[in-house]
């Protein structure tokens, strides 16, 4: 029993980092552009398809395929931001509806190109680590490592570099930041592209673990938004923690409770936390 | 601003034109319309989408060959296949349009139980006016009831004497299995399957454990770990490739290496051939083998590649639905020829039940209107060694 | 005593915005509040109107403790404030803005019977509300713009609308947060007339204003706040001459 | 009153058009119209993005049928059970959300969470709800018609007039609320709830009233819709359904009480009007959503009333400061 719980704790943490990478994109986009971009889920799906196509279709080595897919998705995110989301800045509902429209468009295009048949990439790194009865697939460990590095890098970039501090200042107070010389438009476009890239990277790594269908984005964006809100939107390390909390809640929850309610465990957590800390777990009270 | 105005105008204009198109709906004498009520998009579209793939090829082939002759008159086929999105409301409107506007008398579908239930009430009101030839397991329970003459069940799924449920359990029993754990998606078909096998396993004296997952799940490791702790002999996993690849990979990582009654394709088995021990699949037709031994199958594979301009034939899903639905169209045409009418659905139904169609499949319908079909049990062992058992239900 | 403020303190994190402040207000009083920018004047009004909860101290309104009450309860009790930066319902017309503010009046007059006005048969039962709105609009010289969206008003017009909305609530105490700042000459004249009008009607007023001369004439009494604490209280003319007040405004050692 | 005349042609439709398909599309339009109009009370007029609406719709459908099946009550009483049940549930959820002052995204996500929780319960409570297989209705609503006595509601004609009456009543009900002092309270909450608070409006109470009143409309729609289709399953609760409701309200125009019905008409009719393959239809749906927001933020009815030009430079920008949550 202990092995089961420890195993799922570990697995929940790993699965949670995939939620966290989306949550991070959600949090950054929200902080800088004032909208919640649900299309990040679709970007993630697209990232998975691109990686699979580059790797299995064109024969590019997997790590390079992930990098290429990430860059491609960053571009997609940038274009979407300039063509669509530029007009919905700071309007939550309009941004939400446009992003839902964009999801439909992306899914339609993917269906036209790759059909509804699920795609499966070759095994990049098969096999498992066994530590005292606890089993962790090797690839999952790698995915966790990469995502953790990216999240830490993002955190460092936001706190240690001028661009990061500018973004942070902007999220706190747009007017003041603009007066301080932050170029709002460049900053917003940059963050939109970076958030998309995070989603694309998440998709690229996802492709090495699971099968790919046009619907995968929907589940991940919901978990991502849940994670971002759980933590208190705006906090980088909070998104990370939020993703892990949801991942662990699902993993450990389905051991003790019926697995059919798997999606509920994270939600219950979310509701409870919001009731006791309405601005999220790690938020500094705004009032 | 000007361009925005014109976009809206264009959209408005096309709406208007399309509205006119729906209002007319001319009925041509020499065209037999075939409808299809299936989900083409959405989370549960696999079966619907595959079926329409096969039907489109058949309709195209028949029309290119100049149509077919019934009672001295030449007819061509027209396929009407809107997208239900798995939504009963859309399906109901679509079925009404087919029956009342397009005067369609032959409707294929649906595979989805919720869609079938959504249209059932309306369809019954039109009993005798058309045939509904669907694959939903729920239809099995409706066949032969009074007022249900319109129903024909394509596909023999798990349930009933001509279904493969009992045969599959028998196959497993021969292997000396004591305990099976099911991991099924929590949807309508999942529950129908559980209902069928709960009883079948009880009769066979095999312990049966039920576990459910939400459609859309990708990481099964938690529930698989829980299952693995109970050490079952075989795992009975979900029913589409979209979930099977993930379940099989993650199960083998946890040491669950024997799978039973896997539908869909051999893809997951072959991809994991070094990690599995046994993988018993229900395959309506093992295409990789049949392609070599049966010229008709080879021809179908080539026709498919040409029609959809693809190099890769989807062995994983195509054979399951598209090939049988391809046959269904041909068989229906054959029945119309035998009945000597394209309008009298009662006669066509009788004709349909009177012969065995020898196409890609050997298909016949029993007296209740349920399809009886041959199928293959494909047993994949470690390393990819394959044994095929050909079954022909009575 | 209408309103009694005892040892009111508000801290934001490490910052003490209002510090141990006490004063009282009687029916019909007009109290001016002076103090340099950032001295805690607005925070004080926000504490009285329930927008902020004080860290410590008491607010006694007609013998009742107001601590813990929500702003709408305090407004319902009769204390209404305007905003330094006008807060409006921009999409609604000027008339509708004032109509929204008529809610409390309707509630007082009709009580639960106002639910009955939702029934189709009781159409038009708030006609006397309309009359009242027109009167308030006329008083605040907003009659000519009554059907314009509030966001199309000039800054002065917006501030005036803020006052009109507050008046519509029929307050027993009206808290005005710098009603004159940012206004043009004509608008100031307007405002002053309105305030004098209120004075003659006996409305209790608490006014923050920088215009010492004007407020000096309007108010009966003034308090001066510096760093959140009261440094002087008395007739307006006197307090402004006090040494500590001059230091607070101009810096110590001046004059 | 003048607006009431606009409904007259709809009464005449079945007498002129003897086309069951068109009538069926209109029946769905009216039933979903009730859903969209009621949603717009909380969304368009009170400014709270509730994602619980589809759940209210589904819960009432289940409650109505189960009350009829278990207690043997007639349909209309069953509908009352549905509406009361949904109102009580909404009261609890609304109290939780508004007492803790959850705003904007937080409110949206928490209402979504509750609707998912209800969906999961309905989905897995097999013995009571028949789980994912859903319930096939064997019961029909009945109506008392002068001269004919109590007759079952069946056939396209009866359903057409029943749903038309229902949607007219719903529009009447909500427009009465919206154009009253209560509607002014809702508008004040949407536009600036801090200001509303200082003006003596009990923001909590009126948010709660709007939420419950909106969900009660969804409950009526759910009872009627499920009995028209004669089938319920957990898909009634799906996120897609919630999103479709938002799309209807926005597409029709969220500033007008009856406008969401136009949105319901377009989205119901579109798949049957435009004969394209599934992928293209999905593409068109997405483009419609995007264009609605970017080109005509006041919806179709808004365009008809004011033209395409935006009434002001900054349409629908929230007036409260950013990061208000």
mmCIF file of N, CA and C in Angstrom, chain A residues 115-118, chain B residues 36 38-41 44-57 81 111 155 300 304 308 313-326:
data_model
loop_
_atom_site.group_PDB
_atom_site.id
_atom_site.type_symbol
_atom_site.label_atom_id
_atom_site.label_comp_id
_atom_site.label_asym_id
_atom_site.label_seq_id
_atom_site.Cartn_x
_atom_site.Cartn_y
_atom_site.Cartn_z
ATOM 1 N N UNK A 115 -6.434 13.917 -39.746
ATOM 2 C CA UNK A 115 -7.627 13.107 -39.457
ATOM 3 C C UNK A 115 -7.812 12.836 -37.965
ATOM 4 N N UNK A 116 -8.807 12.059 -37.678
ATOM 5 C CA UNK A 116 -9.147 11.816 -36.288
ATOM 6 C C UNK A 116 -8.401 10.619 -35.691
ATOM 7 N N UNK A 117 -7.735 9.861 -36.558
ATOM 8 C CA UNK A 117 -7.002 8.680 -36.078
ATOM 9 C C UNK A 117 -5.914 9.087 -35.093
ATOM 10 N N UNK A 118 -5.876 8.450 -33.922
ATOM 11 C CA UNK A 118 -4.845 8.840 -32.954
ATOM 12 C C UNK A 118 -3.446 8.541 -33.475
ATOM 13 N N UNK B 36 -26.704 8.838 -43.570
ATOM 14 C CA UNK B 36 -25.860 8.291 -42.509
ATOM 15 C C UNK B 36 -25.907 9.247 -41.328
ATOM 16 N N UNK B 38 -24.058 9.806 -38.189
ATOM 17 C CA UNK B 38 -22.891 9.443 -37.390
ATOM 18 C C UNK B 38 -22.127 10.692 -36.955
ATOM 19 N N UNK B 39 -21.401 10.548 -35.866
ATOM 20 C CA UNK B 39 -20.515 11.621 -35.424
ATOM 21 C C UNK B 39 -19.266 11.612 -36.302
ATOM 22 N N UNK B 40 -18.978 12.762 -36.905
ATOM 23 C CA UNK B 40 -17.753 12.869 -37.710
ATOM 24 C C UNK B 40 -16.666 13.623 -36.933
ATOM 25 N N UNK B 41 -17.098 14.390 -35.944
ATOM 26 C CA UNK B 41 -16.113 15.074 -35.100
ATOM 27 C C UNK B 41 -16.493 14.845 -33.644
ATOM 28 N N UNK B 44 -16.056 11.154 -29.594
ATOM 29 C CA UNK B 44 -16.496 9.782 -29.843
ATOM 30 C C UNK B 44 -16.735 9.526 -31.322
ATOM 31 N N UNK B 45 -15.901 10.145 -32.156
ATOM 32 C CA UNK B 45 -16.214 10.102 -33.578
ATOM 33 C C UNK B 45 -15.593 8.933 -34.322
ATOM 34 N N UNK B 46 -14.720 8.160 -33.666
ATOM 35 C CA UNK B 46 -13.910 7.190 -34.399
ATOM 36 C C UNK B 46 -14.751 6.288 -35.301
ATOM 37 N N UNK B 47 -15.762 5.642 -34.705
ATOM 38 C CA UNK B 47 -16.538 4.686 -35.483
ATOM 39 C C UNK B 47 -17.319 5.379 -36.598
ATOM 40 N N UNK B 48 -17.947 6.492 -36.274
ATOM 41 C CA UNK B 48 -18.750 7.194 -37.266
ATOM 42 C C UNK B 48 -17.905 7.653 -38.438
ATOM 43 N N UNK B 49 -16.765 8.206 -38.101
ATOM 44 C CA UNK B 49 -15.905 8.738 -39.140
ATOM 45 C C UNK B 49 -15.399 7.612 -40.048
ATOM 46 N N UNK B 50 -14.989 6.495 -39.444
ATOM 47 C CA UNK B 50 -14.505 5.371 -40.241
ATOM 48 C C UNK B 50 -15.608 4.827 -41.140
ATOM 49 N N UNK B 51 -16.825 4.712 -40.614
ATOM 50 C CA UNK B 51 -17.894 4.143 -41.432
ATOM 51 C C UNK B 51 -18.146 4.988 -42.661
ATOM 52 N N UNK B 52 -18.166 6.300 -42.468
ATOM 53 C CA UNK B 52 -18.475 7.113 -43.639
ATOM 54 C C UNK B 52 -17.342 7.038 -44.655
ATOM 55 N N UNK B 53 -16.123 6.779 -44.188
ATOM 56 C CA UNK B 53 -15.007 6.573 -45.123
ATOM 57 C C UNK B 53 -15.316 5.417 -46.075
ATOM 58 N N UNK B 54 -15.765 4.304 -45.504
ATOM 59 C CA UNK B 54 -16.062 3.126 -46.329
ATOM 60 C C UNK B 54 -17.259 3.363 -47.235
ATOM 61 N N UNK B 55 -18.289 4.002 -46.677
ATOM 62 C CA UNK B 55 -19.491 4.226 -47.484
ATOM 63 C C UNK B 55 -19.208 5.122 -48.678
ATOM 64 N N UNK B 56 -18.382 6.137 -48.470
ATOM 65 C CA UNK B 56 -18.082 7.054 -49.572
ATOM 66 C C UNK B 56 -17.405 6.312 -50.724
ATOM 67 N N UNK B 57 -16.504 5.402 -50.382
ATOM 68 C CA UNK B 57 -15.813 4.656 -51.449
ATOM 69 C C UNK B 57 -16.826 3.814 -52.219
ATOM 70 N N UNK B 81 -24.439 12.521 -45.568
ATOM 71 C CA UNK B 81 -23.903 12.199 -44.243
ATOM 72 C C UNK B 81 -23.480 13.414 -43.450
ATOM 73 N N UNK B 111 -23.740 4.523 -34.343
ATOM 74 C CA UNK B 111 -22.978 3.636 -33.460
ATOM 75 C C UNK B 111 -23.166 4.039 -32.000
ATOM 76 N N UNK B 155 -23.447 -4.888 -37.585
ATOM 77 C CA UNK B 155 -22.459 -5.251 -36.577
ATOM 78 C C UNK B 155 -23.088 -6.157 -35.524
ATOM 79 N N UNK B 300 -9.730 -3.572 -52.098
ATOM 80 C CA UNK B 300 -10.296 -2.534 -51.225
ATOM 81 C C UNK B 300 -9.193 -1.626 -50.686
ATOM 82 N N UNK B 304 -9.009 2.287 -51.351
ATOM 83 C CA UNK B 304 -8.974 3.227 -50.230
ATOM 84 C C UNK B 304 -7.831 4.221 -50.415
ATOM 85 N N UNK B 308 -8.609 8.261 -51.047
ATOM 86 C CA UNK B 308 -8.220 9.266 -50.052
ATOM 87 C C UNK B 308 -6.811 9.789 -50.281
ATOM 88 N N UNK B 313 -2.289 2.988 -45.666
ATOM 89 C CA UNK B 313 -3.613 2.474 -45.343
ATOM 90 C C UNK B 313 -3.722 2.386 -43.822
ATOM 91 N N UNK B 314 -4.779 2.951 -43.241
ATOM 92 C CA UNK B 314 -4.872 2.899 -41.772
ATOM 93 C C UNK B 314 -5.294 1.521 -41.273
ATOM 94 N N UNK B 315 -4.331 0.632 -41.166
ATOM 95 C CA UNK B 315 -4.627 -0.732 -40.706
ATOM 96 C C UNK B 315 -5.198 -0.734 -39.295
ATOM 97 N N UNK B 316 -4.880 0.342 -38.577
ATOM 98 C CA UNK B 316 -5.282 0.326 -37.172
ATOM 99 C C UNK B 316 -6.786 0.463 -37.003
ATOM 100 N N UNK B 317 -7.432 1.277 -37.842
ATOM 101 C CA UNK B 317 -8.854 1.490 -37.622
ATOM 102 C C UNK B 317 -9.698 1.174 -38.854
ATOM 103 N N UNK B 318 -9.165 1.422 -40.032
ATOM 104 C CA UNK B 318 -9.975 1.312 -41.246
ATOM 105 C C UNK B 318 -10.719 -0.016 -41.383
ATOM 106 N N UNK B 319 -10.075 -1.135 -41.154
ATOM 107 C CA UNK B 319 -10.758 -2.401 -41.415
ATOM 108 C C UNK B 319 -11.996 -2.555 -40.545
ATOM 109 N N UNK B 320 -11.948 -2.013 -39.377
ATOM 110 C CA UNK B 320 -13.003 -2.248 -38.416
ATOM 111 C C UNK B 320 -14.344 -1.763 -38.944
ATOM 112 N N UNK B 321 -14.426 -0.524 -39.355
ATOM 113 C CA UNK B 321 -15.718 0.022 -39.753
ATOM 114 C C UNK B 321 -15.809 0.292 -41.225
ATOM 115 N N UNK B 322 -14.746 0.855 -41.804
ATOM 116 C CA UNK B 322 -14.912 1.299 -43.185
ATOM 117 C C UNK B 322 -15.143 0.118 -44.106
ATOM 118 N N UNK B 323 -14.461 -1.005 -43.871
ATOM 119 C CA UNK B 323 -14.635 -2.125 -44.794
ATOM 120 C C UNK B 323 -16.032 -2.723 -44.660
ATOM 121 N N UNK B 324 -16.539 -2.810 -43.449
ATOM 122 C CA UNK B 324 -17.868 -3.405 -43.309
ATOM 123 C C UNK B 324 -18.933 -2.461 -43.831
ATOM 124 N N UNK B 325 -18.761 -1.179 -43.610
ATOM 125 C CA UNK B 325 -19.762 -0.246 -44.111
ATOM 126 C C UNK B 325 -19.701 -0.133 -45.625
ATOM 127 N N UNK B 326 -18.529 -0.344 -46.168
ATOM 128 C CA UNK B 326 -18.372 -0.467 -47.622
ATOM 129 C C UNK B 326 -19.230 -1.640 -48.103
#
